[in-house]
Short mmCIF file of C-alpha atoms and ligand atoms in Angstrom, two decimals:
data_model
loop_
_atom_site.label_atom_id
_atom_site.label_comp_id
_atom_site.label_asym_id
_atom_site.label_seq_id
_atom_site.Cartn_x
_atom_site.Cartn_y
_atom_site.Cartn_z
CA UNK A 1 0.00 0.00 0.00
CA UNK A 2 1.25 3.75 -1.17
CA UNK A 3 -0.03 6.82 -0.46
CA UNK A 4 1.16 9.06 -3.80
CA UNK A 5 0.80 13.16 -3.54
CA UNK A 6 0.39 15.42 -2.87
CA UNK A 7 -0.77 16.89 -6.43
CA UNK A 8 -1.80 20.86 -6.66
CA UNK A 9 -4.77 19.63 -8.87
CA UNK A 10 -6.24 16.09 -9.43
CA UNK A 11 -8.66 15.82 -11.80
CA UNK A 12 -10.39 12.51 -10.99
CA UNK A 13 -12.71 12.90 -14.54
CA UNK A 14 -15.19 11.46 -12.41
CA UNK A 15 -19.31 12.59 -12.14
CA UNK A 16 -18.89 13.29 -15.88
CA UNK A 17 -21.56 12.11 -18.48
CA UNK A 18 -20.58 9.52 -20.72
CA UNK A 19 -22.53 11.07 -23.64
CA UNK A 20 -23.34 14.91 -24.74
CA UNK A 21 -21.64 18.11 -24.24
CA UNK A 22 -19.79 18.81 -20.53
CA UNK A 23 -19.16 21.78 -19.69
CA UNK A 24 -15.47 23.05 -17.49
CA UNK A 25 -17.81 24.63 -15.19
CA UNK A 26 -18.98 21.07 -13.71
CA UNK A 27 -15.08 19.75 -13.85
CA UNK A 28 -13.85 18.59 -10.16
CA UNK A 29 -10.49 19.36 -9.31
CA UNK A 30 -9.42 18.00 -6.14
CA UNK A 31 -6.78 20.64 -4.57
CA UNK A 32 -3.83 19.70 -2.88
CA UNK A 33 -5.04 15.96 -2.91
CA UNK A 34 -3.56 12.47 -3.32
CA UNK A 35 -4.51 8.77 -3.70
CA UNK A 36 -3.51 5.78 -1.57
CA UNK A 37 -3.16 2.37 -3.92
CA UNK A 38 -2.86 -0.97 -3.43
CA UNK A 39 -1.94 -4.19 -5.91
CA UNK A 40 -1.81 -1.82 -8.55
CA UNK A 41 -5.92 -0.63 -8.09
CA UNK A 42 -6.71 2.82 -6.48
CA UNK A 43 -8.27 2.23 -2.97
CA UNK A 44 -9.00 6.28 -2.07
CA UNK A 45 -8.64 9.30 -3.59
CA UNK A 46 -8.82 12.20 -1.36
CA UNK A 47 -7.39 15.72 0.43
CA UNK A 48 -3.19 14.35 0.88
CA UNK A 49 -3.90 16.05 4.85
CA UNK A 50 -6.43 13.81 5.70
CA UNK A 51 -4.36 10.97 3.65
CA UNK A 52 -1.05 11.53 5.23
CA UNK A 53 -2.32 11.09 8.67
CA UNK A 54 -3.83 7.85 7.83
CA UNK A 55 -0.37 6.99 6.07
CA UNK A 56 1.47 7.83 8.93
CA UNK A 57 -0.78 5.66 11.66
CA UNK A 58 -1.04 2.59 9.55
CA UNK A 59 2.71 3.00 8.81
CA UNK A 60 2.46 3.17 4.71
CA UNK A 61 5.03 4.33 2.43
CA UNK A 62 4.75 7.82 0.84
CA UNK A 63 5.77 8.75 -2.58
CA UNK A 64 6.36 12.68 -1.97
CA UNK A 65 5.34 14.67 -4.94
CA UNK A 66 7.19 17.87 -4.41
CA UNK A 67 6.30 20.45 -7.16
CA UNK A 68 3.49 22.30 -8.72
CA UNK A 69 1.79 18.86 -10.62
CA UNK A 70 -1.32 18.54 -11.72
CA UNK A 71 -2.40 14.46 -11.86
CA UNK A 72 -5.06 12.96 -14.85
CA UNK A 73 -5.88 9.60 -15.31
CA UNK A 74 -3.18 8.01 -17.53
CA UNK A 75 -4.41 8.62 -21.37
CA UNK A 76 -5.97 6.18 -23.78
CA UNK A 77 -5.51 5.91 -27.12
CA UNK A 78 -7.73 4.11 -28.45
CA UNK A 79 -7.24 3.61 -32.23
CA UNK A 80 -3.83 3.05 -33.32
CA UNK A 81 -1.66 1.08 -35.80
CA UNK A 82 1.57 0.78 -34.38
CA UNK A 83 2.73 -2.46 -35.39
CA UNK A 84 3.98 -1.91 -38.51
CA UNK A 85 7.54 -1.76 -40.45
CA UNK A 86 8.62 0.95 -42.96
CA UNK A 87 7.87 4.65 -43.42
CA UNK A 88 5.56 5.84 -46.39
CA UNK A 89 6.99 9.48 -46.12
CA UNK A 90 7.61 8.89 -50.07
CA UNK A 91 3.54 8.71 -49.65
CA UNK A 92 3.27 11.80 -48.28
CA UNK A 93 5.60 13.94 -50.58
CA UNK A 94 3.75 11.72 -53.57
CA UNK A 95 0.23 13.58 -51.60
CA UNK A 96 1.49 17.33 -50.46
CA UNK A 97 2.20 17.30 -53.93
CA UNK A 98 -1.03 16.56 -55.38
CA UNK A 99 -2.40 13.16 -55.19
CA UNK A 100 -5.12 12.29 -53.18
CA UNK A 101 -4.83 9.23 -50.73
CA UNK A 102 -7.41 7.58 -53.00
CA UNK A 103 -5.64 8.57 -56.06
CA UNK A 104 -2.25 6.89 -54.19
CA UNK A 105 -4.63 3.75 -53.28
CA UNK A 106 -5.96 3.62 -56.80
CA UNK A 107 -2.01 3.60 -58.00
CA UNK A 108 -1.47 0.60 -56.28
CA UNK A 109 0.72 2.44 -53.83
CA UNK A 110 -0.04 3.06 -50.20
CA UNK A 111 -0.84 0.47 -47.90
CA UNK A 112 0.83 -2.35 -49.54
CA UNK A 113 4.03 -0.59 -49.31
CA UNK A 114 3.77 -1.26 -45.71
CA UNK A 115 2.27 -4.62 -45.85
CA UNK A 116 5.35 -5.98 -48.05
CA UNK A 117 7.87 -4.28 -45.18
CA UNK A 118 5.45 -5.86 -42.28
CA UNK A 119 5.43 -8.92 -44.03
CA UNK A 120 9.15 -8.77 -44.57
CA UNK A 121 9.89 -7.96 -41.00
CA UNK A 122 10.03 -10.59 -38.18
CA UNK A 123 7.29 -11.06 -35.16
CA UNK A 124 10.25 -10.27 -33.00
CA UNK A 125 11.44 -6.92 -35.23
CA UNK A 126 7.59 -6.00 -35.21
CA UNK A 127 7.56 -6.39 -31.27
CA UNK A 128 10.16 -4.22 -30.90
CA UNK A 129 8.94 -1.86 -33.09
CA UNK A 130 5.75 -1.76 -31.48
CA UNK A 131 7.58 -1.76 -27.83
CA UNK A 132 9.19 1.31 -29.18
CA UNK A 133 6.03 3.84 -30.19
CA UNK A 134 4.18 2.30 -26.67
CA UNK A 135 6.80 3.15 -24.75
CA UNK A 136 7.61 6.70 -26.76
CA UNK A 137 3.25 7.30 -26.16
CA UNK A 138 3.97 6.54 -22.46
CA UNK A 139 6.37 9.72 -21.98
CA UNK A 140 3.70 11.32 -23.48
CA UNK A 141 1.55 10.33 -20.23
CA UNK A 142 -0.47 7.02 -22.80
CA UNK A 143 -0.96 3.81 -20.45
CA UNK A 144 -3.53 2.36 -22.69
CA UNK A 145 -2.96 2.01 -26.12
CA UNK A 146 -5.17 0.02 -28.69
CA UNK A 147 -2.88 -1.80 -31.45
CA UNK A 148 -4.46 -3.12 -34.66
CA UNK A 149 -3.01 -6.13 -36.80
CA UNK A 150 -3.66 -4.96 -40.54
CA UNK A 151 -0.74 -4.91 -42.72
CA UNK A 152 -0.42 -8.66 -42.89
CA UNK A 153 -3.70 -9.41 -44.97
CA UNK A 154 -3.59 -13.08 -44.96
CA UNK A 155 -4.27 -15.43 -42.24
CA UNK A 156 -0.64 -16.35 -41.33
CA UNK A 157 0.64 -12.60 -41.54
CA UNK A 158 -2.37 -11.32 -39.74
CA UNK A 159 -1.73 -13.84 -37.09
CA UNK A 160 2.28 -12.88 -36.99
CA UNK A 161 1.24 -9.55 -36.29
CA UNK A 162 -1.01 -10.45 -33.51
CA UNK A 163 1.52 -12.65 -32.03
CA UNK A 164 4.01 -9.44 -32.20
CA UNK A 165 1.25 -7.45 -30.12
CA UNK A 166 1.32 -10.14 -27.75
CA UNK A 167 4.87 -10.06 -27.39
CA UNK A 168 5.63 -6.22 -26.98
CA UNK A 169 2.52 -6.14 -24.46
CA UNK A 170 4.89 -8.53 -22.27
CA UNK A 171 7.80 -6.02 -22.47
CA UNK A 172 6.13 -2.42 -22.07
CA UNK A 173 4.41 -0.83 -19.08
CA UNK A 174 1.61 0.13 -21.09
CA UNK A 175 -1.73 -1.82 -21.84
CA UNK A 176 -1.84 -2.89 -25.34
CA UNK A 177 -5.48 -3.88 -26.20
CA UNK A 178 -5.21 -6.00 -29.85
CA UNK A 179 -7.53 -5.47 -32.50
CA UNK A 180 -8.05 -7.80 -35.69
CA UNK A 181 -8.30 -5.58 -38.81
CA UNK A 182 -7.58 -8.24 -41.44
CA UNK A 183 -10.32 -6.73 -43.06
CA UNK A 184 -8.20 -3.13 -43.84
CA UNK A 185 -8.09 -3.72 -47.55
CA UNK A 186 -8.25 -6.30 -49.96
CA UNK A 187 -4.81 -7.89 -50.19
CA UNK A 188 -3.15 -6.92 -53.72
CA UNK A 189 -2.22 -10.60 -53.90
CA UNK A 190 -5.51 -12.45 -52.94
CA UNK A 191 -7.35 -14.75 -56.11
CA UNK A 192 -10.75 -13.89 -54.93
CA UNK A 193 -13.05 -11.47 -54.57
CA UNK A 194 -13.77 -8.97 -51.25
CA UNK A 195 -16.48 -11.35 -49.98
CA UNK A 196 -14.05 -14.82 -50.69
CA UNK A 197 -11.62 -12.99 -48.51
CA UNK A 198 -13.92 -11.44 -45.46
CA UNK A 199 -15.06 -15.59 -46.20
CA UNK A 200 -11.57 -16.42 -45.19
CA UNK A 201 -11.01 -14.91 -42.42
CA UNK A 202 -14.31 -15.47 -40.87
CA UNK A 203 -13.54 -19.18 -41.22
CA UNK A 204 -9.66 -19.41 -41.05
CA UNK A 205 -8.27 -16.61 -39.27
CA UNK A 206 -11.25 -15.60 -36.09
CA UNK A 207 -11.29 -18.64 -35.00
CA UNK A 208 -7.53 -18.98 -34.61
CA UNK A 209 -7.57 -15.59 -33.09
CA UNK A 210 -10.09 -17.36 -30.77
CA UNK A 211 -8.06 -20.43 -30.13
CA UNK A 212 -4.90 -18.79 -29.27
CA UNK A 213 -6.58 -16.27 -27.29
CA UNK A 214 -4.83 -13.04 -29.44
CA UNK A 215 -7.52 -10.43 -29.23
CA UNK A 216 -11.16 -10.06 -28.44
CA UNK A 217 -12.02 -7.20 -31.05
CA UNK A 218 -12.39 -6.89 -34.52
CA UNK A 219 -12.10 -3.69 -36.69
CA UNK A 220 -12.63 -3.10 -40.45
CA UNK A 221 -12.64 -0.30 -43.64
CA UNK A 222 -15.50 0.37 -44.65
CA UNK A 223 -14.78 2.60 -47.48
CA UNK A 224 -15.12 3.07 -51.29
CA UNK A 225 -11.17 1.43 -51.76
CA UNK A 226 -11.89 -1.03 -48.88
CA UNK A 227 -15.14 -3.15 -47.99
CA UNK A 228 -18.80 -1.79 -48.86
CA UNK A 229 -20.45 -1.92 -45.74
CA UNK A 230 -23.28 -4.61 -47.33
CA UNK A 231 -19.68 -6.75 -47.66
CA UNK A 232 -18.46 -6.42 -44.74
CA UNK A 233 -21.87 -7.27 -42.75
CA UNK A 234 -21.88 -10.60 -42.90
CA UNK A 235 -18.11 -10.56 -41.41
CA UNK A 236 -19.00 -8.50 -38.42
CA UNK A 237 -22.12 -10.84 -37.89
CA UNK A 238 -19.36 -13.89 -37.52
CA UNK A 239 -17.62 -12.03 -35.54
CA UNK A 240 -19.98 -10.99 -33.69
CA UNK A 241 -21.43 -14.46 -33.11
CA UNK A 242 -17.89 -15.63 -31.75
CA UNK A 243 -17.79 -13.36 -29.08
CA UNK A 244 -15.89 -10.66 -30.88
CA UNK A 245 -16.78 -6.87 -30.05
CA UNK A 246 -16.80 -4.33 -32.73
CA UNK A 247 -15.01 -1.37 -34.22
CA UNK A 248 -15.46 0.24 -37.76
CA UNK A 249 -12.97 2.83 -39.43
CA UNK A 250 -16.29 4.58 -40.93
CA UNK A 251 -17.07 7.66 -42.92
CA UNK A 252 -13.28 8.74 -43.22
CA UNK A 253 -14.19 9.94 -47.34
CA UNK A 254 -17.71 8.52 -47.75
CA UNK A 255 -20.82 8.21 -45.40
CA UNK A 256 -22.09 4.45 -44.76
CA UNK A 257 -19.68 2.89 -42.35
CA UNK A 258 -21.18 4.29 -39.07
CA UNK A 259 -24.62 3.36 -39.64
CA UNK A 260 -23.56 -0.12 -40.02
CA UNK A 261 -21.88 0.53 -36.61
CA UNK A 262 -25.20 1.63 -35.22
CA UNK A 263 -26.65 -1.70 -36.71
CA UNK A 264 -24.58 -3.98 -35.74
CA UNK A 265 -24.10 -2.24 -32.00
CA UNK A 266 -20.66 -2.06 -32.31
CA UNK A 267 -17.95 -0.29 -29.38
CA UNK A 268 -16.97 2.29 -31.94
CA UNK A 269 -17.29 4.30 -35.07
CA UNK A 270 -14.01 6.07 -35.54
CA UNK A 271 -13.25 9.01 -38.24
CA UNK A 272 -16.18 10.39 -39.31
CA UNK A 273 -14.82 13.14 -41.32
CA UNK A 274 -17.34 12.60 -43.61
CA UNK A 275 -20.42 11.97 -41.79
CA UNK A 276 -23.24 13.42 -42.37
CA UNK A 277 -25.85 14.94 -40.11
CA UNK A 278 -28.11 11.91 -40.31
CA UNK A 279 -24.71 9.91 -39.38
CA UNK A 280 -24.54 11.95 -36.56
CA UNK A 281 -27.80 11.95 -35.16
CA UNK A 282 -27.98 8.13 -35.54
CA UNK A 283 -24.48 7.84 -33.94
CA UNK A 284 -25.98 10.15 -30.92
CA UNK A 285 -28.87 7.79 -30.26
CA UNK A 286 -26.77 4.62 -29.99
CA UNK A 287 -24.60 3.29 -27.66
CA UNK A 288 -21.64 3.39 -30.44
CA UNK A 289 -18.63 5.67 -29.36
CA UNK A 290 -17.97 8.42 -31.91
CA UNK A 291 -14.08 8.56 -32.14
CA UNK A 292 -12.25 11.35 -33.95
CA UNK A 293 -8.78 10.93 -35.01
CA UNK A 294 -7.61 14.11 -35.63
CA UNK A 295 -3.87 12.90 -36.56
CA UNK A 296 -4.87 11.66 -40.06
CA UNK A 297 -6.91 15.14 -40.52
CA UNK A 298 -3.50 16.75 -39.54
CA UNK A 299 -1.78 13.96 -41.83
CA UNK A 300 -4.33 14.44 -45.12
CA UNK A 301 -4.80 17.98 -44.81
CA UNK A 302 -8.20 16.98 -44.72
CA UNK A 303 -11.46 18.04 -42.47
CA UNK A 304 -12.01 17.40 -38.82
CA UNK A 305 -14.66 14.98 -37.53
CA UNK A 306 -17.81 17.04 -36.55
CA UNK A 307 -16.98 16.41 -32.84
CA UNK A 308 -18.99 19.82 -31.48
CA UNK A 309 -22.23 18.61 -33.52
CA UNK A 310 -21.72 15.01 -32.19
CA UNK A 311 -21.62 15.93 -28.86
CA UNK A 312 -24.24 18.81 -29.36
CA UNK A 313 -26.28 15.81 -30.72
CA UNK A 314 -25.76 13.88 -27.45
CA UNK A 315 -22.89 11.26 -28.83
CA UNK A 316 -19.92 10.28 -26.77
CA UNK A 317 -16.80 11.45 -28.47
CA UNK A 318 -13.88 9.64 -27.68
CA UNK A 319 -10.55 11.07 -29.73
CA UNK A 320 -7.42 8.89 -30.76
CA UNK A 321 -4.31 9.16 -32.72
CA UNK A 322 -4.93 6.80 -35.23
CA UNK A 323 -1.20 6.30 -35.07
CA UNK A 324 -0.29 4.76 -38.80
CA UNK A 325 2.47 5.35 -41.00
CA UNK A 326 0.33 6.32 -44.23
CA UNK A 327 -2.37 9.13 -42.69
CA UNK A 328 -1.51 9.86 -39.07
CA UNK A 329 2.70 9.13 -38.83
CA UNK A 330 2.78 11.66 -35.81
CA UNK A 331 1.44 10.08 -32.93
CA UNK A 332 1.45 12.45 -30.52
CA UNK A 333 -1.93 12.30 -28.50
CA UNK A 334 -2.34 15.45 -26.24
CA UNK A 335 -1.36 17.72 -29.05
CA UNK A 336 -3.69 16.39 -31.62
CA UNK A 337 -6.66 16.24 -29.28
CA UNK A 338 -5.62 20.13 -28.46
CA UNK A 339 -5.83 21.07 -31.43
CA UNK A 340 -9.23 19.19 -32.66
CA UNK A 341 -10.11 20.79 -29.24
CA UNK A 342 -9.16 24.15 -30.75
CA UNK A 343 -10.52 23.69 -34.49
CA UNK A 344 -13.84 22.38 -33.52
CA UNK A 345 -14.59 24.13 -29.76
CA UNK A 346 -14.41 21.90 -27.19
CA UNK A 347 -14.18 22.60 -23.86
CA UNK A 348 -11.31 21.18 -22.22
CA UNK A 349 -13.45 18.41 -20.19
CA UNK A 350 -14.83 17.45 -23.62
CA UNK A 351 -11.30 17.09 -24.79
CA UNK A 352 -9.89 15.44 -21.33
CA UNK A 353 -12.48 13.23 -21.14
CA UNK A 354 -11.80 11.53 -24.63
CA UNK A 355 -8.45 10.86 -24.47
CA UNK A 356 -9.60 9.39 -20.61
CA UNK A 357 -12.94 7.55 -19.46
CA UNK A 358 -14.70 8.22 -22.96
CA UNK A 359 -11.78 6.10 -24.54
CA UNK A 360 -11.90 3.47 -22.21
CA UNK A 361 -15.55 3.11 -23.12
CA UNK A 362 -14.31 3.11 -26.99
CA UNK A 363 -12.27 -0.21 -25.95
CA UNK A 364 -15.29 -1.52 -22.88
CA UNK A 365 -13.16 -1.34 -20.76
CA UNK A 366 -14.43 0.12 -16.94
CA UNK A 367 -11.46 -0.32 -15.39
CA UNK A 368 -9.71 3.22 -16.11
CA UNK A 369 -10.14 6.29 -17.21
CA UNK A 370 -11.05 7.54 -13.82
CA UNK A 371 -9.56 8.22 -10.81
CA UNK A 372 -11.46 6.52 -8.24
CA UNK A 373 -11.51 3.61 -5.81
CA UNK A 374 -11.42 0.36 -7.36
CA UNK A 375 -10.01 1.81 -10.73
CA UNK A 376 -6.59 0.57 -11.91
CA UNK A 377 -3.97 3.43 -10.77
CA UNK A 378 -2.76 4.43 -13.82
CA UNK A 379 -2.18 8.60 -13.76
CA UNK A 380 -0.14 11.20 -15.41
CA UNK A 381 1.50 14.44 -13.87
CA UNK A 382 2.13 17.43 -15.39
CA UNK A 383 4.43 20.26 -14.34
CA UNK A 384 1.82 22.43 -13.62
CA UNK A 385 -0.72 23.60 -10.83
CA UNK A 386 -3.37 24.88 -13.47
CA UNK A 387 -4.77 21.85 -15.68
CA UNK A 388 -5.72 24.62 -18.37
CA UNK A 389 -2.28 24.78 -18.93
CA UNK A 390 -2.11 20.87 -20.23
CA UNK A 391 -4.28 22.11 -23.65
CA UNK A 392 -2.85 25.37 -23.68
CA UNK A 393 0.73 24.76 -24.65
CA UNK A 394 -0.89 21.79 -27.02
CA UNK A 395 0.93 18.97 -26.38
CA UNK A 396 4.26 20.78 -25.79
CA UNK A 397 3.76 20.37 -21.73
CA UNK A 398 5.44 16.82 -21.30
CA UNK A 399 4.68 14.64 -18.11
CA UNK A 400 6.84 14.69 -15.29
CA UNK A 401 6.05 11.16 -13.96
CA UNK A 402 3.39 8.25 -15.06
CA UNK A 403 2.59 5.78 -12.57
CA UNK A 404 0.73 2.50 -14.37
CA UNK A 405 -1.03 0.07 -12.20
CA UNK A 406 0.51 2.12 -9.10
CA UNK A 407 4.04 1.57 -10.54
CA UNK A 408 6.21 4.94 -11.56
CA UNK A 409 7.98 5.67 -14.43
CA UNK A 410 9.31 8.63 -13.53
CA UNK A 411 11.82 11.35 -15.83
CA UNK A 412 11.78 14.06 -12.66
CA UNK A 413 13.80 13.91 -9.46
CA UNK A 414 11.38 16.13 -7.87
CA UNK A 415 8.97 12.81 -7.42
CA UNK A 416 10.86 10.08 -4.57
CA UNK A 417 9.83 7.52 -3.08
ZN1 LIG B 1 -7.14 3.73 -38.39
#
C-alpha cells in the first residue's frame, strides 16, 4: 500500500456524463489531494492532509510529490496502428504534392508498401517496433494504447502480427489492447473477390484468433477502396457471433460505415470526417462511441470529424491518434486532441475526457479512465498547478512522472519515493 501526492490539482474525470456536451464549469479538481493504492488498483482518492495522517498511523510508504503537478488519469488511445515496419513518407511527398490518398490507393501504392515491409519484418522486429512507439506514447503520459493487426492481410501474416502485439505487451508498461483488422483492404495478392476474402477470415483466421486467445475485437474499412459496408456485414455478424466486439474505421471519405456501426451495435465508429448529419444523429442515439482521429486530418490535410455537432447531438466522443504510417505518422496524443479541441470548440473536459474515461468506453473497458476507488492506478503528472495549462501549450507540456497500475515511471527527481 502507497499513499502518492500530494498533487496541486487532481482531476479525478469522475461525475462526468458519458454522452453529450460537458461543460469546465462542472469539472472537479481535487486541490492539494492524493490517492492511496494498493496491488496496482486505487483504494482512495482524497485531500493528501487527511491521507497523510492515515499513512502515517497505519505505517504506509509515501511517494512525496514535491512540485506544482497537476495528476489525470493516464491517457488512452484508443485507435492506433503501431505495429507496422517501414515509413511511407515517399507517400506523403507523392500527396502534399497533389495526389489524393485515394488517387495513391488507386495507383497501387499506399498500404501495400507497408504490408510488403510488415510482411518482410520478423514477429520479434515487429515487437520491438511496437515496444518502441508504446513506450515513446507513455512519456507522453499514454498507459492504454489500442494496437491493430492490418498490414499482414492473410491469415498467417495477420496472425504474426497479432503474435508481435502479444509479445511487446509482455515487455512495455503500457496496456496494449489488440484489435483484428484483417479486413483493412483487400490484399493486392488475394485470387478472390472482397467477400471470398472477409469468407476467409471469418472461417480461417477468427477462430484462430479465438483459439490462441490473441484479441477479443475486430475492426474493419468500410470505405469506397476497402469493404462496402453490405460486404463487410456478414463478417461483423461472424464475428460478432464468436464473441468478438466491434469497431469500424467509418465515414473517413464517404458516409455508410457508421450506420452499419449503429446496426450492428458495435464499441466504436471512428473518423467520421465525412459523416453526415443523419450519421450523426444516428451515432448520438446509440450506444456506439464516436471517435475522432484528428492525426490523419492533420496527416491528409483533410477536415475534422464534426466532434462539437456530435456531442451537441448527445454522442460520446472519444478522440485517438490513429497512429499509422500512411495518414496519421505523428502520434502524438495530447497535441492532436488540443488542437481538434481548438478547431472544432471543445471545452477542455470534452477534450480530457476523450483521451480518458470516454476512450476506455471506446475499448469496454471500466477499469480506467477515472480516478477513483477500485479503478486501476494508472495517472499522469504534469508540471503544472493549473490543468488549463495541459491544452494550452498543445501537447508541448510533457509529463513529469506516469505511474501505471501504481508503478512509476518517472523522468523528474522532484517525485521520490
Ligand atoms: Zn485507423
Amino acid at each position: 500500500m502507497i499513499l502518492i501526492g500530494p498533487f496541486r490539482q487532481l482531476l479525478p474525470m469522475t461525475g462526468l456524463s458519458l454522452r453529450g456536451p460537458l461543460s469546465d464549469a462542472r469539472l472537479p479538481i481535487l486541490k492539494n489531494a492524493g490517492l492511496i493504492v494498493a496491488k496496482g488498483r486505487i483504494l482512495e482518492v482524497g485531500g493528501f492532509a487527511t491521507l497523510e495522517a492515515k499513512a502515517l498511523k497505519s505505517g504506509m510508504d509515501i511517494q512525496h510529490v514535491d512540485g506544482d503537478f497537476t495528476a489525470l488519469p493516464g491517457l488512452v488511445d484508443a485507435h492506433t496502428h503501431i505495429c507496422f515496419s517501414g515509413s511511407r513518407a515517399a507517400d506523403y511527398a507523392r500527396r502534399n504534392a497533389g495526389l489524393s490518398y485515394l488517387e495513391i490507393a488507386r495507383a497501387g501504392g499506399g498500404i501495400w508498401d507497408t504490408v510488403s515491409r510488415t510482411r518482410a519484418a520478423s514477429a520479434e522486429t515487429l515487437a520491438a517496433l511496437t515496444v518502441e512507439r508504446a513506450s515513446r506514447h507513455l512519456k507522453d503520459g499514454v498507459t492504454t494504447v489500442e494496437v491493430k493487426s492490418g498490414y499482414g492481410l492473410s491469415v498467417e501474416e495477420e496472425l504474426k502480427i497479432l503474435r508481435a502485439i502479444r509479445e511487446a505487451s509482455q515487455s512495455t508498461a503500457s496496456d496494449l489492447i489488440p484489435t483484428c483488422l484483417a479486413a483493412h483492404v483487400l490484399p493486392a495478392d488475394f485470387r478472390g473477390s472482397s467477400t471470398d476474402y472477409l469468407e476467409l477470415l471469418s472461417h480461417e483466421l477468427l477462430p484462430a484468433i479465438q483459439k490462441e486467445g490473441l484479441c477479443k475485437r475486430v475492426d474493419a474499412f468500410v470505405e469506397e477502396t476497402a469493404f462496402s459496408a453490405s460486404e463487410i456485414a456478414p463478417y461483423f455478424t461472424r464475428a460478432k457471433k464468436l464473441g468478438f466486439d466491434l469497431t469500424v474505421h467509418a465515414d473517413q471519405f464517404t458516409s455508410g460505415g457508421s450506420a452499419l456501426a449503429v446496426k450492428l451495435q458495435a464499441r466504436s465508429a471512428d473518423h467520421l470526417e465525412a459523416s453526415t448529419r443523419q450519421d450523426t444523429e444516428r451515432l448520438a442515439k446509440s450506444k456506439v462511441i464516436a471517435t475522432a482521429l484528428p492525426g490523419a486530418t492533420l496527416g491528409l490535410g483533410c477536415a475534422f470529424a464534426p466532434a462539437r455537432a456530435l456531442l451537441d447531438a448527445g454522442a460520446a466522443l472519444a478522440i485517438a491518434s490513429d497512429w499509422n504510417p500512411g495518414s496519421a505518422p505523428m502520434g502524438r496524443l495530447l497535441l492532436q486532441a488540443a488542437i481538434l479541441g481548438a478547431a472544432e470548440k471543445l471545452s477542455h473536459t470534452e477534450v480530457l475526457a476523450g483521451i480518458t474515461f470516454r476512450a476506455a468506453a471506446a475499448l469496454g473497458l471500466e477499469d480506467r479512465g477515472t480516478l477513483e476507488k477500485g479503478k486501476q492506478a494508472d495517472l499522469v503528472a504534469f508540471p503544472t498547478d493549473d490543468y488549463r495549462e495541459i491544452l494550452y501549450q498543445q501537447g508541448s507540456l510533457k509529463p513529469v512522472a506516469n505511474w501505471t497500475k501504481g508503478i512509476r515511471l518517472s523522468s523528474n527527481k522532484a517525485i521520490n519515493s
